CSV table of C-alpha atoms in Angstrom, one decimal:
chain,number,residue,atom,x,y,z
A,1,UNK,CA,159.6,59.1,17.7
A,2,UNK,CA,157.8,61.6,19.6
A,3,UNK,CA,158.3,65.4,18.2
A,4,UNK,CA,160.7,67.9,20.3
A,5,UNK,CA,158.9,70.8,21.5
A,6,UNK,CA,159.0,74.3,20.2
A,7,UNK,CA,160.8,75.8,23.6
A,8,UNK,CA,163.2,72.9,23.4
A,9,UNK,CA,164.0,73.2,19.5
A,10,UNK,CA,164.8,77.3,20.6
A,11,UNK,CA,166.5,76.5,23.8
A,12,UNK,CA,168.7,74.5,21.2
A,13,UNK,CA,168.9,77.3,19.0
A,14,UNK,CA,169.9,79.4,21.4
A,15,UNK,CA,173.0,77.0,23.0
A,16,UNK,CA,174.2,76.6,19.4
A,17,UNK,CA,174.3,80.6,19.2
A,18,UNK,CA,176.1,81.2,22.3
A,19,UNK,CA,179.4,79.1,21.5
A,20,UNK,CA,182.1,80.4,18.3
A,21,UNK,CA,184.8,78.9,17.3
A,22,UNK,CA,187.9,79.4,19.3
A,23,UNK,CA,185.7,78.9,22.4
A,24,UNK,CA,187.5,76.7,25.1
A,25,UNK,CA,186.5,74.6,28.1
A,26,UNK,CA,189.0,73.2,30.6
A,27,UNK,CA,188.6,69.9,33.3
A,28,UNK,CA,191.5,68.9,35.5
A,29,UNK,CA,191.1,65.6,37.6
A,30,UNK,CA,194.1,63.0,39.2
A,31,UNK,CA,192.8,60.0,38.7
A,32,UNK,CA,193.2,57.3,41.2
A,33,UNK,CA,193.4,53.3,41.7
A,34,UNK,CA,189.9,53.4,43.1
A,35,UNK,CA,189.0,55.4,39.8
A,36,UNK,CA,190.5,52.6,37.6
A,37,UNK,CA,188.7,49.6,39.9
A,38,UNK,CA,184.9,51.3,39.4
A,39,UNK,CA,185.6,51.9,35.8
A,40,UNK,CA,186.8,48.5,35.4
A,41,UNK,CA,184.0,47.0,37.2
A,42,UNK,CA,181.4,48.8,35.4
A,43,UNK,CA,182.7,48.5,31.9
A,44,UNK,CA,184.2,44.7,32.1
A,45,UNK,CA,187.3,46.5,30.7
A,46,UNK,CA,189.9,44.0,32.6
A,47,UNK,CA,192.0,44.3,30.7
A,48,UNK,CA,195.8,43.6,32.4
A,49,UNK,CA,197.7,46.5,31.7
A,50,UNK,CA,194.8,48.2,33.7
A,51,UNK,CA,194.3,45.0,36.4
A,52,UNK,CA,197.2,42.9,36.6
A,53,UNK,CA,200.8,44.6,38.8
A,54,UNK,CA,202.9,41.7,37.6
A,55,UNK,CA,201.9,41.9,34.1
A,56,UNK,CA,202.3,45.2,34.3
A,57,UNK,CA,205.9,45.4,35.6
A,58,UNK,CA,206.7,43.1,32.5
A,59,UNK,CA,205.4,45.7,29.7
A,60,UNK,CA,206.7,48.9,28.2
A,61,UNK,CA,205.6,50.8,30.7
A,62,UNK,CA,206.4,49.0,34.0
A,63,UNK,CA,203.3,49.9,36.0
A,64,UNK,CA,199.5,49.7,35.8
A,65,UNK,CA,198.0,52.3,33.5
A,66,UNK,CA,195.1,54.1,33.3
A,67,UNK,CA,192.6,52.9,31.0
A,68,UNK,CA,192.2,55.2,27.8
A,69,UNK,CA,188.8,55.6,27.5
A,70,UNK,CA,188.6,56.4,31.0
A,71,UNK,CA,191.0,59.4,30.3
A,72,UNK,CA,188.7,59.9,27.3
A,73,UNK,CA,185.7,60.5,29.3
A,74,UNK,CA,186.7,64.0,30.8
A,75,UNK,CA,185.1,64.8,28.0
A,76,UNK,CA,181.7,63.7,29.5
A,77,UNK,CA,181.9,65.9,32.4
A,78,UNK,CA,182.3,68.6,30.1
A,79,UNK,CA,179.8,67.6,27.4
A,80,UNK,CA,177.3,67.4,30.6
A,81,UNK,CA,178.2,70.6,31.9
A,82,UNK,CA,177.3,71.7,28.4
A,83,UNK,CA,174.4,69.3,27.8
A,84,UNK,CA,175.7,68.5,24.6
A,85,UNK,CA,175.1,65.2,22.6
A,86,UNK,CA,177.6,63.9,20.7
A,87,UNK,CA,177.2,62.3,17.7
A,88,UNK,CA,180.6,60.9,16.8
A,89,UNK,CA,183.7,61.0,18.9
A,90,UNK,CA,187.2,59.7,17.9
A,91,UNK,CA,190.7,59.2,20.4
A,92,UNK,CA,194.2,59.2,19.6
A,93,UNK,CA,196.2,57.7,22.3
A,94,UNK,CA,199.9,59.0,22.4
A,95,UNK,CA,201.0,58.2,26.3
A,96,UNK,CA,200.5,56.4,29.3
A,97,UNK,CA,198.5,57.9,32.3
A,98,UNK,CA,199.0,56.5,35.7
A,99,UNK,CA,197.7,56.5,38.8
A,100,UNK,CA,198.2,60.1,40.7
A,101,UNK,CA,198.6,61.4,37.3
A,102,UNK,CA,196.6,64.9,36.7
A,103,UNK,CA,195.5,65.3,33.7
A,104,UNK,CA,193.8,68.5,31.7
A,105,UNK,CA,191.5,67.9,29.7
A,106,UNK,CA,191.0,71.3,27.0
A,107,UNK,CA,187.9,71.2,24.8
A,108,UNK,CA,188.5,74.0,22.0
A,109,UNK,CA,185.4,74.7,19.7
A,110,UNK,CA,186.6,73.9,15.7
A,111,UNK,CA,183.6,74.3,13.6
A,112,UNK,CA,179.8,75.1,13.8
A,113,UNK,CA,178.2,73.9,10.7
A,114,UNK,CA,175.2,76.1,10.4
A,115,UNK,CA,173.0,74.1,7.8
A,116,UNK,CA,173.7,71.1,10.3
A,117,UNK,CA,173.3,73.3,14.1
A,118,UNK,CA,176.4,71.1,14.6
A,119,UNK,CA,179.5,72.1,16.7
A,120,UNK,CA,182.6,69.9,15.9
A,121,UNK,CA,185.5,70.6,18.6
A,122,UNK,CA,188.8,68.9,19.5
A,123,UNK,CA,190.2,68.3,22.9
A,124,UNK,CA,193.9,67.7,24.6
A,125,UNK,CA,194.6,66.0,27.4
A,126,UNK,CA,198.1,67.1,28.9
A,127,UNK,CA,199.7,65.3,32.4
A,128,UNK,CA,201.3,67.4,35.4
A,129,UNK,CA,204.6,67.3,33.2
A,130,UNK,CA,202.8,69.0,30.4
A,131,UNK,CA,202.7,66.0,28.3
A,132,UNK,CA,200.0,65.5,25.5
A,133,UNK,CA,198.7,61.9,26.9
A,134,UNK,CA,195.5,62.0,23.9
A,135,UNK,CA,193.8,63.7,21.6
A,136,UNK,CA,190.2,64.1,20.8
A,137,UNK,CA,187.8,64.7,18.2
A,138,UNK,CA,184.1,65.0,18.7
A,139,UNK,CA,181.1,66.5,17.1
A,140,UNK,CA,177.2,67.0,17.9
A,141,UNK,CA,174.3,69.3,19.8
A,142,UNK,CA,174.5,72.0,22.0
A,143,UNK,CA,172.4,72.3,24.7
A,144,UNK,CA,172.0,74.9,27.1
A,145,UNK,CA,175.3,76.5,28.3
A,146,UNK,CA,174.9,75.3,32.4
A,147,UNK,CA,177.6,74.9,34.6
A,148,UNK,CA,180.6,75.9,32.1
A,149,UNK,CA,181.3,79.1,30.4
């Protein structure tokens, strides 16, 4: 595996600096049928709750739901705008999302191990109605603060 370079390794360094614990990052999105099909598409995740109306009518919740992990991955949008890599991530579901639900996704800084140059923050997704839908955990690298502050 090639070697990172000396700028990079401080650029690193620098990104890890530049975040504290307490820090927070916020991402608001309504997510749409046409968001479910492409996920669905791309990640073979056909799941019927997510593809199937009559099925759907028949279950707990009555309707077509948003898959979870597409929820989950607000957290990608703000990883990128951070150019972070994660290194472990972990999801506790706790309600439906449906279509024309908006949902917020807060990303709250926990932990920076310093021996490690490791940042380990939790997230909450709440809907419109101000209902906690998940919860996240995730840890890894910083990279350059970009887009997000």
């Amino acid at each position: 595996m090639p070697e990172a370079t000396p700028e990079f390794k401080q650029w690193l360094r620098e990104a890890f600096d530049e975040m504290y614990v307490g820090q927070t990052f916020s991402f608001r999105r309504t997510f749409t049928e046409g968001d479910v099909a492409l996920f669905c598409g791309v990640t073979g995740d056909y799941n019927p709750y997510h593809q199937d109306a009559a099925f759907a009518r028949e279950s707990w919740y009555g309707r077509l739901t948003i898959p979870g992990l597409l929820t989950g991955s607000m957290l990608t949008h703000i990883g990128g705008m951070l150019g972070f890599l994660a290194t472990e991530m972990s999801f506790e579901y706790l309600a439906p999302v449906f279509a024309g639900d908006t949902i917020t996704c807060t990303v709250t800084v926990a932990d920076k191990d310093e021996a490690k140059r490791r940042i380990v923050a939790s997230a909450g997704f709440v809907n419109q109605e101000g209902v906690e839908v998940l919860r996240a955990r995730f840890a890894g690298f910083p990279g350059r603060i970009r887009l997000a502050r």
